[in-house]
Amino acid sequence: MTLELEKMPKQPGRLKIQKRADLVTEEIKQLITQKNLRPGAKLPMEKELQRLFSVSKSTIREALKSLEVQGLITVSTGPTGGATIIEVPLERTFQLLQNYLFFKEVSMEDIYAARRLLEPELAAGSVPFLSDEQLDALEHNIETCQPTSHEPSRLVRQRQADLDFHDILAAANPNPFLRFACELINEMLRRLVVFSTQTPPEEHAKFGCANVKFHAEIAKAARARDSERVRALMRAHMEEASQYVKRLDGRLDGRLILDSEMAPRLRPLS
Amino acid sequence: MTLELEKMPKQPGRLKIQKRADLVTEEIKQLITQKNLRPGAKLPMEKELQRLFSVSKSTIREALKSLEVQGLITVSTGPTGGATIIEVPLERTFQLLQNYLFFKEVSMEDIYAARRLLEPELAAGSVPFLSDEQLDALEHNIETCQPTSHEPSRLVRQRQADLDFHDILAAANPNPFLRFACELINEMLRRLVVFSTQTPPEEHAKFGCANVKFHAEIAKAARARDSERVRALMRAHMEEASQYVKRLDGRLDGRLILDSEMAPRLRPLS
DNA sequence: AAATCCGGTTTATAATGATAAATAGGATGA
DNA sequence: TCATCCTATTTATCATTATAAACCGGATTT
């Protein structure tokens, strides 16, 4: 009759015993927080990390993989290779957020309900901070959108350029959280919106023209540093766009975002 | 509208050639999207996945690790074990988002700028959908917050409960995107806010009382199904809270969120 | 002299096999 | 009936080896 109490009884829900690899991941994350490691800083190489945490190759590999998926590091081979801390890319964050939203059936109206609230405030807040280059970029963007052929591929392209306008405004805003929220919405619209093939291309062209008109007015007001007018114009713009999207039967394609889609897209300027 | 997903385009310059493990991850994500696998569905076991993609154990392990970090699957041992699709938990998404914001220096004012815009709309939109249980929960939450001793630990606890009030409202809103945005903000406030130790506890208590007052009014208006009044009250509530937070010198602790923090957090009322 | 090629070195990436840990479900025993 | 043990199954970790990618520096070519 043996008396064995070594086995740790399962604490109901309280403290989950993590896997070794996950513990290593945590240690490294704490290291980043505590030593305030900035982008560009390098982690020790795999061999040394193995030694440091007394784990095997595959375990340290899983830990690094976890950090890589989280967008906190990149790993490269070669003599100067290994893990390097990076600033988490927006696209990666968008991808991970879309994993969450994938199961939620988000409609276009849902997105615009938030966009209507955020964009006017974002735009108004950006006005005092817009550089001359950014103001130029806004105006140049409008020219790019101007000629509207009815060819489907051009229509899609125009919608992309429309969103670039909003990204330029976002880039100038000093509030990183608001900026993030709006950039996220822009990214969702850019990548996930699909329109019914039924609607005639003329309707799409009308949508594009209406956008250009508003963008031109907004750019003008922005150049005049009139924050309140920009806010009002953007509010009207969002209101109208929301209506158009509804008429054109725009929908969000509920799918997971793949790494291969995240090709480095052209960043306006910042 | 069809969506072309090319597997491995041979564009040599632009696209980065992915690692084998990442390719497997993509294949599995495509599988989830295409076969519309819902939470609960199981992936084949490791051995079979190895066979399926013709890769070694370590490769398939890395791919599964990636999906696990993304919150798309959980993996368990034993018979009937293996990878199971799950709905990405909000907490996981919050963790990944915080990785992004970690490098951005978000201030309390930044968060509240967005919160001021979103919460009134969220609350108003929730009103028609609040169940009797949820209305009861709102009122019960207020009672919980009522007695305010000046003990620091109780003050923190009260702020947590305050946020629960807003979570209840969020839960009733039919817009998953707006809901998500507000829940995210609540989670940030819950986990990352730190107050200066300088400010006297009386000030904190005053803050708590002011919150309770507004919550009581909001709950009353919600029971009366008066959406517009709820919107107006919430707007005033946010305005005031924003001022209090500024006075109390509330700050966001810029750090990375660890898995071990994401233990099932205390749900005060159930 | 400048650019290019070409190996060697360093490092991650992938494959394989062996052992440990966790779990479910059935068998065992009071 | 109930708790315990047993065992088969599957992941988790470790260890080792082999392969591939990136970089460095010297040799070769232009």
Short mmCIF file of C-alpha atoms in Angstrom, two decimals, chain A residues 13-15 18-19 21-22 25-30 32-33 36-39 58 61-63 65-72 74-75 85-90 92-93 95-97 99-107 109-111 113-118 121-122 156 174-181 183-185 188 191 193-197 253-264, chain B residues 1-3 5-7 9 14-16 18-19 21-22 25-30 32-33 36-39 58 61-63 65-72 75 85-97 99-107 109-111 113-118 121-122 174-181 183-185 188 254-261 263-264 266:
data_model
loop_
_atom_site.label_atom_id
_atom_site.label_comp_id
_atom_site.label_asym_id
_atom_site.label_seq_id
_atom_site.Cartn_x
_atom_site.Cartn_y
_atom_site.Cartn_z
CA GLY A 13 -9.54 26.04 -13.69
CA ARG A 14 -7.22 28.05 -11.55
CA LEU A 15 -3.78 27.58 -12.93
CA GLN A 18 1.63 25.40 -19.68
CA LYS A 19 3.72 23.59 -22.15
CA ALA A 21 7.59 25.83 -25.33
CA ASP A 22 4.93 28.30 -24.17
CA THR A 25 7.83 32.13 -25.22
CA GLU A 26 6.67 33.94 -22.10
CA GLU A 27 10.21 34.27 -20.77
CA ILE A 28 11.32 35.87 -24.00
CA LYS A 29 8.34 38.21 -24.03
CA GLN A 30 9.12 39.27 -20.49
CA ILE A 32 11.47 42.15 -24.33
CA THR A 33 9.25 44.09 -21.93
CA ASN A 36 12.67 47.28 -23.33
CA LEU A 37 14.12 45.71 -26.46
CA ARG A 38 13.37 47.86 -29.47
CA PRO A 39 12.99 46.80 -33.10
CA SER A 58 12.48 21.59 -31.29
CA ARG A 61 12.02 26.34 -32.34
CA GLU A 62 8.36 26.26 -31.36
CA ALA A 63 8.86 29.18 -29.02
CA LYS A 65 7.75 30.18 -34.16
CA SER A 66 5.18 31.51 -31.72
CA LEU A 67 6.92 34.89 -31.53
CA GLU A 68 7.25 34.94 -35.29
CA VAL A 69 3.54 34.31 -35.80
CA GLN A 70 2.78 37.07 -33.32
CA GLY A 71 4.82 39.36 -35.53
CA LEU A 72 7.34 40.20 -32.82
CA THR A 74 11.77 37.71 -37.88
CA VAL A 75 14.16 34.86 -38.24
CA ILE A 85 12.87 42.01 -32.83
CA ILE A 86 10.60 43.90 -35.21
CA GLU A 87 7.74 46.30 -34.83
CA VAL A 88 4.60 44.23 -35.42
CA PRO A 89 3.42 45.06 -38.94
CA LEU A 90 -0.11 46.40 -39.30
CA ARG A 92 -0.01 40.99 -39.51
CA THR A 93 -2.29 42.49 -36.88
CA GLN A 95 -4.59 39.15 -40.34
CA LEU A 96 -4.86 38.07 -36.71
CA LEU A 97 -7.91 40.24 -36.11
CA ASN A 99 -9.09 35.33 -37.64
CA TYR A 100 -11.32 36.56 -34.83
CA LEU A 101 -13.88 38.19 -37.07
CA PHE A 102 -13.98 35.18 -39.40
CA PHE A 103 -16.40 33.46 -37.05
CA LYS A 104 -18.60 36.51 -36.51
CA GLU A 105 -20.34 37.25 -39.81
CA VAL A 106 -19.59 40.94 -40.01
CA SER A 107 -21.68 42.83 -42.52
CA GLU A 109 -23.33 47.91 -42.41
CA ASP A 110 -21.56 46.79 -39.26
CA ILE A 111 -18.24 48.15 -40.48
CA ALA A 113 -21.49 51.95 -38.36
CA ALA A 114 -18.05 52.23 -36.79
CA ARG A 115 -16.47 53.99 -39.73
CA ARG A 116 -19.10 56.75 -39.69
CA LEU A 117 -18.14 57.50 -36.12
CA LEU A 118 -14.37 57.26 -36.39
CA GLU A 121 -12.89 62.54 -35.91
CA LEU A 122 -9.75 61.07 -37.44
CA VAL A 156 -11.59 47.86 -58.32
CA PRO A 174 -1.20 61.78 -33.80
CA ASN A 175 -3.54 59.39 -32.01
CA PRO A 176 -2.09 55.90 -32.58
CA PHE A 177 -5.20 54.10 -31.41
CA LEU A 178 -7.62 56.01 -33.60
CA ARG A 179 -5.16 55.69 -36.45
CA PHE A 180 -4.99 51.97 -35.95
CA ALA A 181 -8.76 51.58 -35.85
CA GLU A 183 -6.32 51.79 -40.87
CA LEU A 184 -7.80 48.48 -39.84
CA ILE A 185 -11.15 49.38 -41.34
CA MET A 188 -10.75 45.31 -44.30
CA ARG A 191 -9.13 43.24 -48.99
CA VAL A 193 -15.12 43.80 -50.00
CA VAL A 194 -16.79 42.08 -52.92
CA PHE A 195 -19.57 43.57 -54.97
CA SER A 196 -22.35 41.71 -56.60
CA THR A 197 -21.60 41.10 -60.27
CA ASP A 253 -15.89 38.10 -47.90
CA GLY A 254 -15.62 36.13 -44.68
CA ARG A 255 -12.35 34.31 -45.01
CA LEU A 256 -9.00 33.86 -43.36
CA ILE A 257 -6.10 35.99 -44.54
CA LEU A 258 -3.06 34.09 -45.78
CA ASP A 259 0.54 35.16 -45.36
CA SER A 260 1.01 35.06 -49.11
CA GLU A 261 -1.60 37.79 -49.51
CA MET A 262 0.37 40.09 -47.31
CA ALA A 263 2.78 41.15 -50.03
CA PRO A 264 4.31 44.50 -49.16
CA MET B 1 -17.44 37.11 -57.71
CA THR B 2 -14.57 34.72 -57.90
CA LEU B 3 -11.42 35.12 -55.96
CA LEU B 5 -5.84 32.27 -54.94
CA GLU B 6 -2.62 31.32 -56.56
CA LYS B 7 -0.60 28.85 -54.58
CA PRO B 9 3.50 32.03 -57.92
CA ARG B 14 8.41 40.41 -55.48
CA LEU B 15 7.03 37.61 -53.43
CA LYS B 16 9.11 36.05 -50.70
CA GLN B 18 7.84 30.93 -47.88
CA LYS B 19 9.06 28.26 -45.60
CA ALA B 21 5.92 25.01 -42.49
CA ASP B 22 4.25 28.30 -43.47
CA THR B 25 -0.20 26.53 -42.38
CA GLU B 26 -1.71 28.28 -45.39
CA GLU B 27 -3.03 25.05 -46.83
CA ILE B 28 -4.78 24.27 -43.58
CA LYS B 29 -6.23 27.78 -43.37
CA GLN B 30 -7.53 27.44 -46.90
CA ILE B 32 -10.85 25.83 -43.03
CA THR B 33 -12.17 28.58 -45.29
CA ASN B 36 -16.15 26.13 -43.86
CA LEU B 37 -14.96 24.20 -40.84
CA ARG B 38 -16.75 25.41 -37.73
CA PRO B 39 -15.54 25.37 -34.14
CA SER B 58 8.77 18.86 -36.99
CA ARG B 61 4.32 20.64 -35.62
CA GLU B 62 5.42 24.13 -36.53
CA ALA B 63 2.40 24.59 -38.75
CA LYS B 65 1.92 25.74 -33.52
CA SER B 66 1.29 28.66 -35.84
CA LEU B 67 -2.44 27.94 -35.96
CA GLU B 68 -2.48 27.50 -32.19
CA VAL B 69 -0.83 30.88 -31.62
CA GLN B 70 -3.33 32.45 -33.98
CA GLY B 71 -6.04 31.06 -31.74
CA LEU B 72 -7.62 28.98 -34.47
CA VAL B 75 -4.27 20.74 -29.43
CA ILE B 85 -10.91 24.17 -34.54
CA ILE B 86 -12.02 26.78 -32.05
CA GLU B 87 -13.54 30.21 -32.25
CA VAL B 88 -10.67 32.61 -31.64
CA PRO B 89 -11.04 33.86 -28.07
CA LEU B 90 -11.36 37.60 -27.57
CA GLU B 91 -8.56 37.52 -25.03
CA ARG B 92 -6.18 36.03 -27.53
CA THR B 93 -7.06 38.72 -30.05
CA PHE B 94 -6.53 41.34 -27.39
CA GLN B 95 -3.11 39.87 -26.65
CA LEU B 96 -2.09 39.98 -30.30
CA LEU B 97 -3.41 43.50 -30.71
CA ASN B 99 1.72 43.26 -29.37
CA TYR B 100 1.05 45.81 -32.09
CA LEU B 101 0.27 48.68 -29.75
CA PHE B 102 3.25 47.87 -27.53
CA PHE B 103 5.50 49.81 -29.90
CA LYS B 104 3.12 52.75 -30.28
CA GLU B 105 2.94 54.55 -26.94
CA VAL B 106 -0.82 54.82 -26.66
CA SER B 107 -2.03 57.28 -24.06
CA GLU B 109 -6.48 60.24 -24.00
CA ASP B 110 -5.95 58.30 -27.23
CA ILE B 111 -8.13 55.45 -26.05
CA ALA B 113 -10.95 59.66 -27.98
CA ALA B 114 -12.18 56.46 -29.62
CA ARG B 115 -14.25 55.35 -26.67
CA ARG B 116 -16.18 58.63 -26.57
CA LEU B 117 -17.23 58.00 -30.15
CA LEU B 118 -18.05 54.32 -29.96
CA GLU B 121 -23.53 54.34 -30.31
CA LEU B 122 -22.93 50.88 -28.89
CA PRO B 174 -26.05 42.96 -32.67
CA ASN B 175 -23.14 44.63 -34.49
CA PRO B 176 -20.18 42.26 -34.07
CA PHE B 177 -17.64 44.81 -35.21
CA LEU B 178 -18.75 47.57 -32.90
CA ARG B 179 -19.07 45.03 -30.12
CA PHE B 180 -15.56 43.83 -30.79
CA ALA B 181 -14.11 47.35 -30.79
CA GLU B 183 -14.89 44.93 -25.81
CA LEU B 184 -11.31 45.44 -26.88
CA ILE B 185 -11.22 48.87 -25.32
CA MET B 188 -7.36 47.35 -22.47
CA GLY B 254 2.83 49.53 -22.20
CA ARG B 255 3.74 45.89 -21.99
CA LEU B 256 3.25 42.60 -23.73
CA ILE B 257 0.45 40.33 -22.54
CA LEU B 258 1.50 36.85 -21.45
CA ASP B 259 -0.53 33.69 -21.90
CA SER B 260 -0.40 33.11 -18.17
CA GLU B 261 -2.31 36.34 -17.61
CA ALA B 263 -6.26 32.62 -17.13
CA PRO B 264 -10.02 32.67 -16.86
CA LEU B 266 -12.98 36.50 -12.38
#
